[in-house]
Coordinates of C-alpha atoms and ligand atoms in Angstrom, one line a residue:
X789 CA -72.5 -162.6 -25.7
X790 CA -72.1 -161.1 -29.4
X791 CA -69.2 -163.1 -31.2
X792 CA -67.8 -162.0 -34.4
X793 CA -67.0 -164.9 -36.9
X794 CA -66.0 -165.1 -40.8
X795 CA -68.5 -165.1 -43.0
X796 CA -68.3 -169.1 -43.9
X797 CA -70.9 -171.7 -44.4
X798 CA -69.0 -173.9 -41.9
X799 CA -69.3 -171.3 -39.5
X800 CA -73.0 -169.8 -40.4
X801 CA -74.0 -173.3 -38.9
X802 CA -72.6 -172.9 -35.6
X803 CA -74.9 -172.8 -32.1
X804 CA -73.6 -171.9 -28.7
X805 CA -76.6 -171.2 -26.6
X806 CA -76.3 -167.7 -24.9
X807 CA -74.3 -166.5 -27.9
X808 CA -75.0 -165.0 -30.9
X809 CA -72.7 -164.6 -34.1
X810 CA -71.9 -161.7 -36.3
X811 CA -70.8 -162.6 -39.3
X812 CA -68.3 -160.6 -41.1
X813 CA -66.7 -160.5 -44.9
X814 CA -64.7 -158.1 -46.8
X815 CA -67.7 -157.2 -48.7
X816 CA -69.9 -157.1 -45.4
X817 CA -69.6 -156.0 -42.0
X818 CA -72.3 -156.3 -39.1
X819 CA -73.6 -154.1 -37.3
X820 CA -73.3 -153.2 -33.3
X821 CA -70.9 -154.2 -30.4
X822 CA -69.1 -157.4 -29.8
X823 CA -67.6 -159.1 -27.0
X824 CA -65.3 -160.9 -28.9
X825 CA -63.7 -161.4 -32.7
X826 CA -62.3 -164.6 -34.0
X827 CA -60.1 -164.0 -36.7
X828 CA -59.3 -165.6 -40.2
X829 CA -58.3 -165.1 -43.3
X830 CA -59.0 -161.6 -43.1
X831 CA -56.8 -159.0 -44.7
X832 CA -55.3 -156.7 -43.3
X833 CA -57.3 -153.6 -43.5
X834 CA -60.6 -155.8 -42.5
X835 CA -58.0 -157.3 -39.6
X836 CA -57.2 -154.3 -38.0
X837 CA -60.8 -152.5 -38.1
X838 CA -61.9 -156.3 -36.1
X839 CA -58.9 -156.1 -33.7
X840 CA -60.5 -152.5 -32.7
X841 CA -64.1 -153.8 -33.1
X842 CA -66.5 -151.6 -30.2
X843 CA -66.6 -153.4 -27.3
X844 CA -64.1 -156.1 -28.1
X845 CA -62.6 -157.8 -25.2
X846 CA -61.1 -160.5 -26.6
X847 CA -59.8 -162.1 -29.5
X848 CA -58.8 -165.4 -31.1
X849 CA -56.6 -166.0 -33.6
X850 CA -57.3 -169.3 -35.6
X851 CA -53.6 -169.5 -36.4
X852 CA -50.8 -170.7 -34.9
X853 CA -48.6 -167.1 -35.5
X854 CA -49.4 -164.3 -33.8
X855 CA -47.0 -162.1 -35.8
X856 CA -50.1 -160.3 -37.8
X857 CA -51.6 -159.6 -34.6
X858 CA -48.9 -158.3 -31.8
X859 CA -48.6 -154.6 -31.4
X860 CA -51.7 -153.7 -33.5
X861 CA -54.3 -155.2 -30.6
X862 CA -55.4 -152.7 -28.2
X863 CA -54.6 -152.4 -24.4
X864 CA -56.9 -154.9 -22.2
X865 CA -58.2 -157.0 -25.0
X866 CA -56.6 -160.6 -24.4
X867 CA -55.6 -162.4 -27.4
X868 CA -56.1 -166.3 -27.8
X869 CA -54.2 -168.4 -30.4
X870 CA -55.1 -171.7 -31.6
X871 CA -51.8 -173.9 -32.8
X872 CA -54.0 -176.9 -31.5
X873 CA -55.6 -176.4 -34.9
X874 CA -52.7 -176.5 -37.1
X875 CA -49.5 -178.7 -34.8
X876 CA -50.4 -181.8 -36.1
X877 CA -50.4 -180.9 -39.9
X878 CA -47.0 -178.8 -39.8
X879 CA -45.7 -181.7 -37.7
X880 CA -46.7 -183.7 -40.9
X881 CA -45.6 -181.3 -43.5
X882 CA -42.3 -180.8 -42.0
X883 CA -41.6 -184.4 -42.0
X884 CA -42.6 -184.9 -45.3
X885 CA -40.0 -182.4 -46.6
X886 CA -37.5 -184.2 -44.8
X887 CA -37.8 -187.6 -46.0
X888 CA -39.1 -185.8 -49.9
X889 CA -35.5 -184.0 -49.9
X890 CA -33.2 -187.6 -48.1
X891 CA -34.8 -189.2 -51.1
X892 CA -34.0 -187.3 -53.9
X893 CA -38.0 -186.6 -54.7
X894 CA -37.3 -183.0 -56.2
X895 CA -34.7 -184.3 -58.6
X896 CA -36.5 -187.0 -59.8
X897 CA -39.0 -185.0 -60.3
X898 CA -37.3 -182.4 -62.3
X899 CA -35.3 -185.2 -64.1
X900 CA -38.9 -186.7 -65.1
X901 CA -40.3 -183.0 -66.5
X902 CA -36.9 -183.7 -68.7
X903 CA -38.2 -187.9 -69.5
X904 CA -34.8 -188.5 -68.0
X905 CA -34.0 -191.5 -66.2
X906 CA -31.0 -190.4 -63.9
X907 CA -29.7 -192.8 -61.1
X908 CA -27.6 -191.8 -58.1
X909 CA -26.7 -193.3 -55.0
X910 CA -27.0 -189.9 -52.9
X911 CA -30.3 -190.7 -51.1
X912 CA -30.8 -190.8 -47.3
X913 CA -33.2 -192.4 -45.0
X914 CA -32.9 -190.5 -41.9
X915 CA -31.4 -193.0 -39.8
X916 CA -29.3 -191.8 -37.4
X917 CA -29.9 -188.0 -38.5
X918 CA -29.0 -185.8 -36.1
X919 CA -32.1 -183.3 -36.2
X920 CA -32.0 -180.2 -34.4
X921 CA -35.6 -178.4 -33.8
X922 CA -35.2 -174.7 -33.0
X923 CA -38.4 -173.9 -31.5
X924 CA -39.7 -176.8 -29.5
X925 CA -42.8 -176.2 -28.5
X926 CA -46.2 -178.2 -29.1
X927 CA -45.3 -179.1 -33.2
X928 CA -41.4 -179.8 -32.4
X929 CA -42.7 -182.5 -29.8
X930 CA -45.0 -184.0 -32.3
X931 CA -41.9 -183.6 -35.1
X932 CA -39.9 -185.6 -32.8
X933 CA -42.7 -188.2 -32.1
X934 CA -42.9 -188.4 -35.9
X935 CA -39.2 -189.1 -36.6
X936 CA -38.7 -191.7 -34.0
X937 CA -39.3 -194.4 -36.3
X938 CA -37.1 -193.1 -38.5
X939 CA -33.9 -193.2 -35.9
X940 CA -33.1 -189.6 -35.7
X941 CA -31.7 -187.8 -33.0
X942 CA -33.8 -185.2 -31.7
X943 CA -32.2 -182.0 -30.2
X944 CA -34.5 -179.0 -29.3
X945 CA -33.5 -175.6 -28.7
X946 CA -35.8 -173.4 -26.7
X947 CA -34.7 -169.3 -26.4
X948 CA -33.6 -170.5 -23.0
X949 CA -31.2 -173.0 -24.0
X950 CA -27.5 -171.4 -23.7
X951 CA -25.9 -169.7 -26.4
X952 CA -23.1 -172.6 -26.4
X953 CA -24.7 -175.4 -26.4
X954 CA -27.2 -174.0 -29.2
X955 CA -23.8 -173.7 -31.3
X956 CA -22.6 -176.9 -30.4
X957 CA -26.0 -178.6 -31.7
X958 CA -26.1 -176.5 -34.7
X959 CA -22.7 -178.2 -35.9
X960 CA -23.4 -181.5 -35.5
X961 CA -26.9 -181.1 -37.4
X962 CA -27.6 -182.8 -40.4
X963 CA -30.3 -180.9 -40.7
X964 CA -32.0 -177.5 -39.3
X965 CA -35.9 -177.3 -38.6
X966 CA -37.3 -174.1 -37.6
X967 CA -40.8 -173.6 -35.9
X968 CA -39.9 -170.4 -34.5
X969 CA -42.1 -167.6 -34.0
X970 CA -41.8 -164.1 -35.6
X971 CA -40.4 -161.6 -32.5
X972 CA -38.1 -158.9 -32.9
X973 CA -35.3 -161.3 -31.0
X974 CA -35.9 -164.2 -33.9
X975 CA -35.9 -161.9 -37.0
X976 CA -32.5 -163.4 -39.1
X977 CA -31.8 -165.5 -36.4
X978 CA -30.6 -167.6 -39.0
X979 CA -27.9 -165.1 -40.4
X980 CA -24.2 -165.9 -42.3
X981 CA -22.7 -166.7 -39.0
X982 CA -25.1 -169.4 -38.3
X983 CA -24.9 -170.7 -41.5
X984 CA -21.2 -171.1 -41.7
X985 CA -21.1 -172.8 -38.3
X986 CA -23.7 -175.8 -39.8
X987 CA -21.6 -178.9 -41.1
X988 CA -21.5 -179.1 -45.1
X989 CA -24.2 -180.1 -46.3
X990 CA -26.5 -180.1 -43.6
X991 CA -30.1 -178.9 -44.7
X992 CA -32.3 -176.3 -43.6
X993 CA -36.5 -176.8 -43.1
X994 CA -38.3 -173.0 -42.5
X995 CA -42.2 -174.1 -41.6
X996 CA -42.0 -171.2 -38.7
X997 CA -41.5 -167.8 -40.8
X998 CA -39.7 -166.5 -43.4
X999 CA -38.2 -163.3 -41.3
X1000 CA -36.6 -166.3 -39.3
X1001 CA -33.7 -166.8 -42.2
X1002 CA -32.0 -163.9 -44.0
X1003 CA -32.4 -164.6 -47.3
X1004 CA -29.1 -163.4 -49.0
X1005 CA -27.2 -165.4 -46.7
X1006 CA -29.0 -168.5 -47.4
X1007 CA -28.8 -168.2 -51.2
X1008 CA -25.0 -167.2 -50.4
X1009 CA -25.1 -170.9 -48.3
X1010 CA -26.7 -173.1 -51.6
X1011 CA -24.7 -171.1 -54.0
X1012 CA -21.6 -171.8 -52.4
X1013 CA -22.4 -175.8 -51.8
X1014 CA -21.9 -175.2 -48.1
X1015 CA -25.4 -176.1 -47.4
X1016 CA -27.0 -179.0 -48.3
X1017 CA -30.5 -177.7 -49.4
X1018 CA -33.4 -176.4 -47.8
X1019 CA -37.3 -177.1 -47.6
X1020 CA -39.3 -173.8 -47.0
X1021 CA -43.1 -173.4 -46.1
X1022 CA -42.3 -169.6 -45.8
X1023 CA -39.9 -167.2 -47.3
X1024 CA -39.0 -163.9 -47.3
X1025 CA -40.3 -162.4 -48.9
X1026 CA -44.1 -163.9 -49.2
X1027 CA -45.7 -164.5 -51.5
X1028 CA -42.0 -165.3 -53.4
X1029 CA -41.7 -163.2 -57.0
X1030 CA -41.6 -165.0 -59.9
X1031 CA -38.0 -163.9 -60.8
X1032 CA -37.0 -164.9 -57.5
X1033 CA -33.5 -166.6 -57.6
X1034 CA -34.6 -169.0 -54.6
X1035 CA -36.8 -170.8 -57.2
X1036 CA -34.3 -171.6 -59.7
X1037 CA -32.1 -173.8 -56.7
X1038 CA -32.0 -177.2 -57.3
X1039 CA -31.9 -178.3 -53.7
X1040 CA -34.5 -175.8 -52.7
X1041 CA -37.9 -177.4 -52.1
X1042 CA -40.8 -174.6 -51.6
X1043 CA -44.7 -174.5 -50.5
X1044 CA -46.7 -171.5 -50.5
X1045 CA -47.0 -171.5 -47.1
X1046 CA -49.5 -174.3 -46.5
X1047 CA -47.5 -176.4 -43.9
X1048 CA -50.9 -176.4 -42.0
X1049 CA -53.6 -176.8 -44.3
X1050 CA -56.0 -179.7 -44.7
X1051 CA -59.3 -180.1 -46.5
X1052 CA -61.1 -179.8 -43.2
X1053 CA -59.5 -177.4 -42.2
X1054 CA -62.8 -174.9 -42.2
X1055 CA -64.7 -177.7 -40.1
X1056 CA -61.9 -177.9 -38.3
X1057 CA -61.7 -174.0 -37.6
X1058 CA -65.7 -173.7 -37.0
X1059 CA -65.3 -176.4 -33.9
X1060 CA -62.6 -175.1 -32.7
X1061 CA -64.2 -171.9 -32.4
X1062 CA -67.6 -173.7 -31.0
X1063 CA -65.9 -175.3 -28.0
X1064 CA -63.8 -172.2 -27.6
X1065 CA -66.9 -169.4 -27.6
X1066 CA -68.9 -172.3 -25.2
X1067 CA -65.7 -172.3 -22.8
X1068 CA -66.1 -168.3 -22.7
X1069 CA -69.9 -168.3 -22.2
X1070 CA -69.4 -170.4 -19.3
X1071 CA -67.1 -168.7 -18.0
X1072 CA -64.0 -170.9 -18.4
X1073 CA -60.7 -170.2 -19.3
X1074 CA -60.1 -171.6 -22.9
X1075 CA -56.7 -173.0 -24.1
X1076 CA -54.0 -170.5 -26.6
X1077 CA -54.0 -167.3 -24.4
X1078 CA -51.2 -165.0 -25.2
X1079 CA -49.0 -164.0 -22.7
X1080 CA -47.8 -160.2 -23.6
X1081 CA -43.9 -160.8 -24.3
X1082 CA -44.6 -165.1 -24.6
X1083 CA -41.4 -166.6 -25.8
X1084 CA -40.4 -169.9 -27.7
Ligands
GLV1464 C1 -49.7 -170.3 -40.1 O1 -48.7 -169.9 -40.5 C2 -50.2 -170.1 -38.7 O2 -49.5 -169.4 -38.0 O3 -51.2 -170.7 -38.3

């Protein structure tokens, strides 16, 4: 079996007997048919021409998303993901945003930029938070493991739940984590409406995507004091301009779309791919396959 992998010393290393690797790079593309394509950190112009590889009949995905992927892979070529790769991390991130923004870390941190030493009492601990995760899949449950020490209260919403008790959760949240996916159905899901139905000052996290929030609304939302703040991994747009108003919030607290990395994250990446190629070459099913129209 003839496996196409990135072009990365951490990968260059790997060994699956009965398999061979085809290492690919912007600069540098092999040669010959392939079986299957695991994809990463390719752009898209080198994504699509490895999505429609000769002879491809699967592919994996060493991200969680799948959102750069669906509707560009063609017919009868299954399509693997790989969140196990990235739940724990985001699970992290996302909690530290929350307790970062119930402590007050941003403004002390702009007030230090300033040498300014400026008290307050308006700092939170979590306890007794009432914490609503829309999108509970494998990183919500590990969220909620995560805040349990903490003495929040945990509500997840999955696309199933019903459309009134979604709202009812939403308006006793004191704060909003989202770990959607990207579909056509979740795309400003997170609209005026929404946002006027949240208590004031509840907060928002984004670590799913940024198409999940309409962006005018939300900035509508801070301006107006009605929400809280919000901690985003992802915005739309992405990357954010540097004239961006979202940057100039106060109570906005923004990464550039990291929520999952780690400094082994490579290593990480090559082993996952290891035990996944091994799985196909014997013939067994691995983990993260794609259902066609998979929901939340
Ligand atoms: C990152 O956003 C991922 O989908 O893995």
């Amino acid at each position: 079996m003839r496996v196409l992998v990135p072009d990365l010393k951490e990968f260059r290393t790997l060994r699956v007997e009965g398999v061979e690797f085809a290492f690919y790079s912007e600069s540098q593309l092999p040669e010959g048919e392939a079986e299957g394509a695991v994809l990463w950190l390719a752009p898209a112009p080198l994504r699509d021409r490895l999505l429609t590889w000769p002879g491809v009949k699967w592919v994996l995905t060493l991200t969680a998303g799948i959102d750069h992927v669906a509707g560009r892979l063609p017919q009868g070529v299954t399509l693997y993901n790989a969140h196990r790769l990235h739940d724990r991390a985001v699970a992290v991130h996302t909690l530290a945003g929350m307790l970062a923004a119930e402590r007050g870390l941003h403004r002390f941190r702009d007030a230090q930029q300033q040498g300014r030493w400026q008290r307050t009492l308006n700092l939170g601990t979590l306890d007794g938070a009432d914490v609503v995760i829309w999108g509970y899949g494998h990183i919500g449950k590990i969220l909620e493991d995560l805040l349990r020490p903490f003495h929040a209260r945990v509500t997840g919403l999955r696309s199933r739940t019903p459309a009134a008790e979604r709202d009812a959760a939403l308006a006793e949240a004191d704060w909003v984590v989202l770990l959607l996916p990207s579909t056509p159905e979740t795309q400003g899901i997170v609209n005026a409406d929404v946002l006027a139905r949240l208590k004031p000052g509840a907060w928002l996290s984004n670590q799913g995507r940024g198409s999940l929030i309409d962006t005018g609304a939300l900035l509508a939302a801070l301006d107006s004091g009605h929400l809280g703040g919000a901690v985003l991994d992802v915005t739309d747009p992405e990357p954010l301009p540097e004239d961006h108003p979202l940057w100039q919030q106060p109570n906005v607290l923004i990464t550039p779309h990291i929520a999952s990395s780690t400094r082994d994250l490579i290593a990480r990446g090559a082993e996952y791919t290891r035990a996944f190629v091994e799985a196909m070459a014997a013939g067994r099913e691995p983990a993260g396959r794609v259902e066609p129209g998979q929901k939340y």
